[in-house]
Every structure is written in C-alpha cells, then in structure tokens.
Tab-separated table of C-alpha atoms in Angstrom:
chain	number	residue	atom	x	y	z
A	1	MET	CA	-25.369	-59.405	-36.940
A	2	ILE	CA	-24.680	-62.978	-37.972
A	3	ASP	CA	-21.044	-63.888	-38.356
A	4	ASN	CA	-20.227	-66.918	-40.508
A	5	ASP	CA	-18.104	-68.202	-37.621
A	6	ASP	CA	-21.398	-68.595	-35.754
A	7	VAL	CA	-22.612	-71.179	-38.281
A	8	TYR	CA	-19.333	-73.056	-38.663
A	9	ALA	CA	-20.064	-76.737	-39.309
A	10	GLY	CA	-17.455	-77.977	-36.812
A	11	GLY	CA	-15.419	-81.125	-36.930
A	12	THR	CA	-11.961	-82.350	-36.125
A	13	ALA	CA	-8.679	-81.476	-37.802
A	14	GLU	CA	-8.464	-85.125	-38.856
A	15	LYS	CA	-11.804	-84.807	-40.665
A	16	TRP	CA	-10.876	-81.545	-42.391
A	17	ASP	CA	-7.398	-82.761	-43.373
A	18	ARG	CA	-8.980	-85.530	-45.496
A	19	LEU	CA	-10.961	-83.026	-47.575
A	20	SER	CA	-9.829	-81.154	-50.662
A	21	PRO	CA	-9.840	-77.331	-50.521
A	22	GLU	CA	-13.042	-77.336	-52.591
A	23	GLU	CA	-14.750	-79.755	-50.196
A	24	ARG	CA	-13.629	-77.689	-47.206
A	25	ALA	CA	-15.086	-74.516	-48.719
A	26	GLU	CA	-18.357	-76.300	-49.470
A	27	ARG	CA	-18.709	-77.850	-46.004
A	28	VAL	CA	-17.234	-75.272	-43.628
A	29	ILE	CA	-20.538	-73.435	-43.135
A	30	ASP	CA	-23.648	-75.222	-41.881
A	31	TRP	CA	-25.700	-73.914	-44.802
A	32	ARG	CA	-28.899	-75.651	-43.736
A	33	ARG	CA	-28.814	-74.001	-40.307
A	34	GLN	CA	-27.867	-70.648	-41.812
A	35	ARG	CA	-30.693	-70.850	-44.375
A	36	HIS	CA	-33.222	-71.652	-41.637
A	37	LEU	CA	-31.990	-68.773	-39.510
A	38	LEU	CA	-32.102	-66.260	-42.363
A	39	SER	CA	-35.530	-67.455	-43.471
A	40	ASP	CA	-36.912	-66.966	-39.963
A	41	LEU	CA	-35.309	-63.550	-39.722
A	42	ARG	CA	-36.895	-62.531	-43.016
A	43	SER	CA	-40.332	-63.900	-42.097
A	44	ASN	CA	-40.499	-62.996	-38.417
A	45	GLY	CA	-37.972	-60.215	-38.007
A	46	SER	CA	-36.242	-62.166	-35.264
A	47	ASP	CA	-34.890	-65.588	-34.383
A	48	SER	CA	-32.526	-67.128	-31.907
A	49	TRP	CA	-29.641	-69.450	-32.511
A	50	HIS	CA	-26.700	-70.920	-30.691
A	51	PRO	CA	-23.436	-69.947	-32.330
A	52	PHE	CA	-20.708	-72.521	-32.772
A	53	ASP	CA	-18.902	-73.055	-29.468
A	54	TRP	CA	-15.216	-72.653	-30.285
A	55	ASP	CA	-14.258	-73.676	-26.746
A	56	ALA	CA	-16.149	-76.995	-26.770
A	57	PRO	CA	-14.344	-80.233	-27.675
A	58	ASP	CA	-14.328	-81.012	-31.413
A	59	CYS	CA	-17.248	-83.018	-32.765
C-alpha cells in the first residue's frame, strides 16, 4: 500500500507558510515521484521507494 504521506514533498514551515491554501494542496505531494512509482508498479508489478522521512530535519 502506498500512503500519500510517503510521497510528501517536504519543506519547512517557513516555506509552507508563504503559500496559499491552493498552492499548498498542489505542492504537498511529490506528484512526479508518485507518478513514476505508480507507472513502475503498473508495468512491472513491483517497485521500491523511500518514503518521506518524517524524523529527518526539514529540507
């Protein structure tokens, strides 16, 4: 199962605070990485990825 939290785009509170709610919704998920992952899953039946590390310092 892929949880959207696993493909969170990351960033600092300062970065997110500057964005409008619409911009936050558009940018919160790393869509490019998610698309690649789902495409590989569809084509190959498997893939590996590194979920967002919630314990790492903000990027």
